[in-house]
Amino acid sequence: MSLLTKAEPFENRWPQWKPLVVKLLQQEPVTRQEWQELFWDVHSVVSWEADGAEKILDAVAAEIAAHVRMSLDRILMQQGSFALLAAYRREWEQFHTQSNYLPHPFRPVRAAMIHSTTGQIVVSAGQQNRNENSNDNPITYMQAKMFLYWKTLLFESLMERLQAGAMAMIRDERNGEIIDVPLVIAVKDSFVCMDEDMIKGRATVGGGETYRMCYEALYFEETRSCYECRAGQYHMENGIYSYVKYATEKYNEELDRGQRYLETKGDSTSLELLKTCLVSCLILSVVEPIKQEFSVVLSTGSIHHARAMFELLNLVPNGIAGPKAILDRHIVESGIQDMKEHADSIVTDPEKYVQRLISLFNQYTDLIRLAFDSDSRMLTVRDMAFRKVINDTSVFSLDLDKAKKPGQMTRSPPESRCPELLANYCDQLLRKTPLSRKLMPEEIDERLKGVILLLKYVQNTDVFMRFHQTHLMRRLISETSTDNDREESVVQWLQRSGMATEYIHKFQRMFQDMNVCETFNGDFKEHLRGKDLSKLASMMNVKILNQSAWVRNSERTPVSLPIELEEFVPETEEFYHHQHNGRRIVWHHNLSSGIITMSSDIGTYDLEVTSFQMAILFAWNQRPRESISLNDLSLATELVDVDLRRTLWSLVSNARLKRQLLLVTPPVKSPRDLTAESLFSINHQFAVVRNNDVQKRGKISFLGKLQLMTEKVREEVGEGIVALRVLRLQEAIVRILKMRKQIDNSKLYLELIGMLKNMFVPTKRMVKEQIEWLIDQGYMKRDEKAIDNFIYVA
């Protein structure tokens, strides 16, 4: 039940409301009954009296104005800036707290005023409450009125003193003094609440014009004036390294201070503007000195200085452009210099070469992790710079086409030998070698994955794939792989790393051929069972391979095989042709090997030799004690001079043997020194010596690496790589033009790199030559209006 009946006018009700309103303004306690009856009485007045809302608003506004004037008087009684701010804080916090409670009973006033002036239907109290508390209108009408009276009657008269006091306290804090932080925060909050939008009931979260122009701008001005003088003086007195530390500390310190003394709610931009201000007064003046010292810091390995400089420059828009260029130059120069320093060992040792590259890569990765916190932009710089190191040709290079032939395109520039050495290292890990024997399977896999990682930075991966194909062919033919499953896993890793599918398919076909060979040999031995050649067949392992996947030429290397093998060849061909009609067999004896038994005066030994070595040794079968000249051996074996000299030297000078199998008279130091009159003989004192103990039985391998290619074929392979690149480049140009119909030169080159990067990176000269060739052949033409534009000709 209300204090008065609803029939009584507002003039009779107000004397009893007024003490309650005063209590609320002064934060004095009221009972629950008084609080609830005030809601009902306000609702009754605005419902039954036509001008009740205006009367209530005028009466409450008068009390608010009186309360604000009293607050102003209490504040002005204080002497000194600190006392004034403390008094203002007390009055503001009390007033601001009550602004959240006093408007609640008077919410119907605003609705009634809108209804009386516009004729609109008054919404229900519940809906009105929801509207006034929505995100679009976060304060009530009465609350806005309270802020308006505070601003006009109190705040505007004290604003300059508040500004000066707050900035003075912040200045004292920068000088190391302890201040009353809540005083400054209270001043900031009052500036935020005094904006026009806030007072009109359209509060702008994040601060409006009053806050930005009268508080925020002054805060930035004070910050700028504080550090513009200090920063330069500190730099001159302490040097760049100390200044970087000083600037970083002050930057972070000011950001923490800005979190306290600037508006950070909603969409406020104060902190972003503060960062811009700090960059301007603390960092911009030392950007160039930092860049000058950055290269010195990297070269000396001073990680903590590099990290501090990077963090500071990263605050400047586009500030790390300089460090990126310096890091790129550092990686390229230090990487190439390191390779040159170790050139004597790495050029001839693929293991040392690859380990050196991986060590450099890990070194630069650690540098970026420690100095740049693994920043993605710096990792990109590392990738681009390391690609230059790994493809550099200053230490060693590879000529794919030795000389320009008539009618041939311009000679290709030398390329890095990196792809070849990576392939050689893979071969050492995958073949039965001392290196692969001393490593655990997990270590071999880890090192192979390191090679796959390095291949990501190799430009001409087609060269690697060619050499890897050659090594894989040797391992499969000679059955020297450490693990066939690992061989297939490596092919899968290459496929996932984006290597050319053309080679991947060839590798997979090679594995299929090896499985087919097992079936063929089983059927062939079954076919010869009971025949004269059955015993020989049981010791033979014939590998019939697809030429397109294995051998790149159909040239048959001339050699005179032992009579037993010569009789075996036609039987094999006849059986194969019976199963596969219409196919041609080309025997590649340079890929063949076998085991022969040799008896000396010391003992009997099993020798694992190539077919070339076998042909030479069988020349002494009928005359074991005689000497044979180089000229006679050439006639007996039918080997070409280069292959004959190389094969003889493998039997005359084998670094792994203490007693050589063949002796030469007169002695020579290299195969080039051999003459037609040089005499060779069997060393009948030949023996296997282990730990200075002569063995009467044993097995020795003279294979080394099977001679898969003759010198002529090796040159043809290099030329074949260049020829294949030309074809792939022509295909790519036509494909792009067919899609685009018309394209300019620069865009065409970029698309070509994107299309061919998994095989090789074409040079601009090579692209230009092939464009001219395609124009001559009628596949494309130049645009008559723009010669740099090309048009596809259907």
Short mmCIF file of N, CA, C and O in Angstrom, two decimals, residues 61 64-66 68-69 72 88 92 95 143-159 190 193-196 199-200 210:
data_model
loop_
_atom_site.label_atom_id
_atom_site.label_comp_id
_atom_site.label_asym_id
_atom_site.label_seq_id
_atom_site.Cartn_x
_atom_site.Cartn_y
_atom_site.Cartn_z
N ALA A 61 15.21 16.93 -11.09
CA ALA A 61 16.33 17.66 -11.67
C ALA A 61 16.83 18.74 -10.73
O ALA A 61 18.03 18.97 -10.60
N ILE A 64 18.90 17.10 -8.11
CA ILE A 64 20.20 16.69 -8.66
C ILE A 64 21.12 17.88 -8.79
O ILE A 64 22.31 17.83 -8.44
N ALA A 65 20.58 19.01 -9.33
CA ALA A 65 21.39 20.21 -9.49
C ALA A 65 21.90 20.71 -8.15
O ALA A 65 23.07 21.10 -8.01
N ALA A 66 21.03 20.69 -7.13
CA ALA A 66 21.45 21.13 -5.80
C ALA A 66 22.56 20.23 -5.26
O ALA A 66 23.53 20.70 -4.65
N VAL A 68 24.71 18.48 -7.01
CA VAL A 68 25.95 18.72 -7.75
C VAL A 68 26.62 20.00 -7.28
O VAL A 68 27.85 20.06 -7.13
N ARG A 69 25.82 21.07 -6.99
CA ARG A 69 26.41 22.32 -6.51
C ARG A 69 27.08 22.12 -5.15
O ARG A 69 28.15 22.67 -4.88
N LEU A 72 30.35 20.51 -5.76
CA LEU A 72 31.32 21.47 -6.26
C LEU A 72 31.89 22.29 -5.12
O LEU A 72 33.11 22.55 -5.05
N TYR A 88 37.51 15.28 -5.70
CA TYR A 88 36.74 15.03 -6.93
C TYR A 88 36.47 13.55 -7.09
O TYR A 88 35.36 13.14 -7.48
N TRP A 92 32.81 12.11 -7.38
CA TRP A 92 32.45 11.49 -8.68
C TRP A 92 32.04 10.03 -8.50
O TRP A 92 31.04 9.60 -9.07
N PHE A 95 28.61 9.95 -6.95
CA PHE A 95 27.59 10.36 -7.91
C PHE A 95 27.40 9.31 -9.01
O PHE A 95 26.28 8.99 -9.40
N GLN A 143 19.55 8.94 -16.09
CA GLN A 143 21.00 8.87 -15.90
C GLN A 143 21.70 9.89 -16.79
O GLN A 143 22.66 10.55 -16.36
N ALA A 144 21.22 10.06 -18.01
CA ALA A 144 21.80 11.06 -18.91
C ALA A 144 21.61 12.46 -18.34
O ALA A 144 22.50 13.31 -18.45
N LYS A 145 20.43 12.69 -17.74
CA LYS A 145 20.19 14.00 -17.13
C LYS A 145 21.16 14.26 -15.98
O LYS A 145 21.67 15.37 -15.81
N MET A 146 21.44 13.23 -15.21
CA MET A 146 22.38 13.38 -14.10
C MET A 146 23.77 13.76 -14.62
O MET A 146 24.43 14.66 -14.08
N PHE A 147 24.23 13.08 -15.68
CA PHE A 147 25.54 13.40 -16.25
C PHE A 147 25.57 14.82 -16.83
O PHE A 147 26.59 15.51 -16.76
N LEU A 148 24.44 15.26 -17.39
CA LEU A 148 24.37 16.60 -17.97
C LEU A 148 24.56 17.66 -16.89
O LEU A 148 25.33 18.62 -17.06
N TYR A 149 23.87 17.48 -15.75
CA TYR A 149 24.02 18.46 -14.66
C TYR A 149 25.43 18.41 -14.10
O TYR A 149 26.01 19.44 -13.75
N TRP A 150 26.02 17.23 -13.99
CA TRP A 150 27.40 17.12 -13.49
C TRP A 150 28.36 17.85 -14.42
O TRP A 150 29.27 18.55 -13.95
N LYS A 151 28.13 17.72 -15.71
CA LYS A 151 29.04 18.35 -16.65
C LYS A 151 28.90 19.86 -16.63
O LYS A 151 29.90 20.59 -16.57
N THR A 152 27.67 20.36 -16.71
CA THR A 152 27.46 21.81 -16.84
C THR A 152 27.71 22.56 -15.54
O THR A 152 28.21 23.70 -15.57
N LEU A 153 27.38 21.95 -14.41
CA LEU A 153 27.48 22.65 -13.14
C LEU A 153 28.81 22.44 -12.42
O LEU A 153 29.19 23.26 -11.58
N LEU A 154 29.51 21.35 -12.74
CA LEU A 154 30.72 21.04 -11.98
C LEU A 154 31.93 20.78 -12.88
O LEU A 154 32.97 21.43 -12.73
N PHE A 155 31.76 19.85 -13.83
CA PHE A 155 32.92 19.36 -14.57
C PHE A 155 33.57 20.44 -15.42
O PHE A 155 34.80 20.57 -15.44
N GLU A 156 32.75 21.23 -16.13
CA GLU A 156 33.32 22.24 -17.01
C GLU A 156 34.13 23.29 -16.27
O GLU A 156 35.11 23.82 -16.78
N SER A 157 33.74 23.60 -15.03
CA SER A 157 34.48 24.59 -14.25
C SER A 157 35.78 24.02 -13.68
O SER A 157 36.69 24.78 -13.35
N LEU A 158 35.85 22.70 -13.54
CA LEU A 158 37.04 22.08 -12.96
C LEU A 158 37.92 21.36 -13.99
O LEU A 158 38.96 20.81 -13.63
N MET A 159 37.51 21.33 -15.27
CA MET A 159 38.15 20.48 -16.26
C MET A 159 39.65 20.77 -16.39
O MET A 159 40.48 19.85 -16.39
N SER A 190 35.56 9.99 -15.70
CA SER A 190 34.62 11.12 -15.77
C SER A 190 34.70 11.80 -17.14
O SER A 190 33.66 12.23 -17.68
N CYS A 193 32.58 9.74 -19.46
CA CYS A 193 31.14 9.87 -19.25
C CYS A 193 30.60 11.25 -19.61
O CYS A 193 29.38 11.42 -19.69
N MET A 194 31.47 12.22 -19.82
CA MET A 194 31.01 13.57 -20.10
C MET A 194 30.80 13.86 -21.57
O MET A 194 30.53 15.01 -21.95
N ASP A 195 30.86 12.89 -22.42
CA ASP A 195 30.68 13.13 -23.85
C ASP A 195 29.22 13.38 -24.19
O ASP A 195 28.30 12.92 -23.51
N GLU A 196 29.00 14.11 -25.27
CA GLU A 196 27.65 14.48 -25.68
C GLU A 196 26.78 13.25 -25.94
O GLU A 196 25.62 13.19 -25.57
N ILE A 199 25.64 11.78 -22.72
CA ILE A 199 24.66 12.60 -22.03
C ILE A 199 23.31 12.54 -22.74
O ILE A 199 22.25 12.60 -22.12
N LYS A 200 23.32 12.38 -24.05
CA LYS A 200 22.06 12.30 -24.81
C LYS A 200 21.46 10.90 -24.80
O LYS A 200 20.48 10.66 -25.49
N THR A 210 34.81 14.51 -26.05
CA THR A 210 35.34 15.15 -24.85
C THR A 210 36.56 14.40 -24.34
O THR A 210 37.60 15.00 -24.01
#
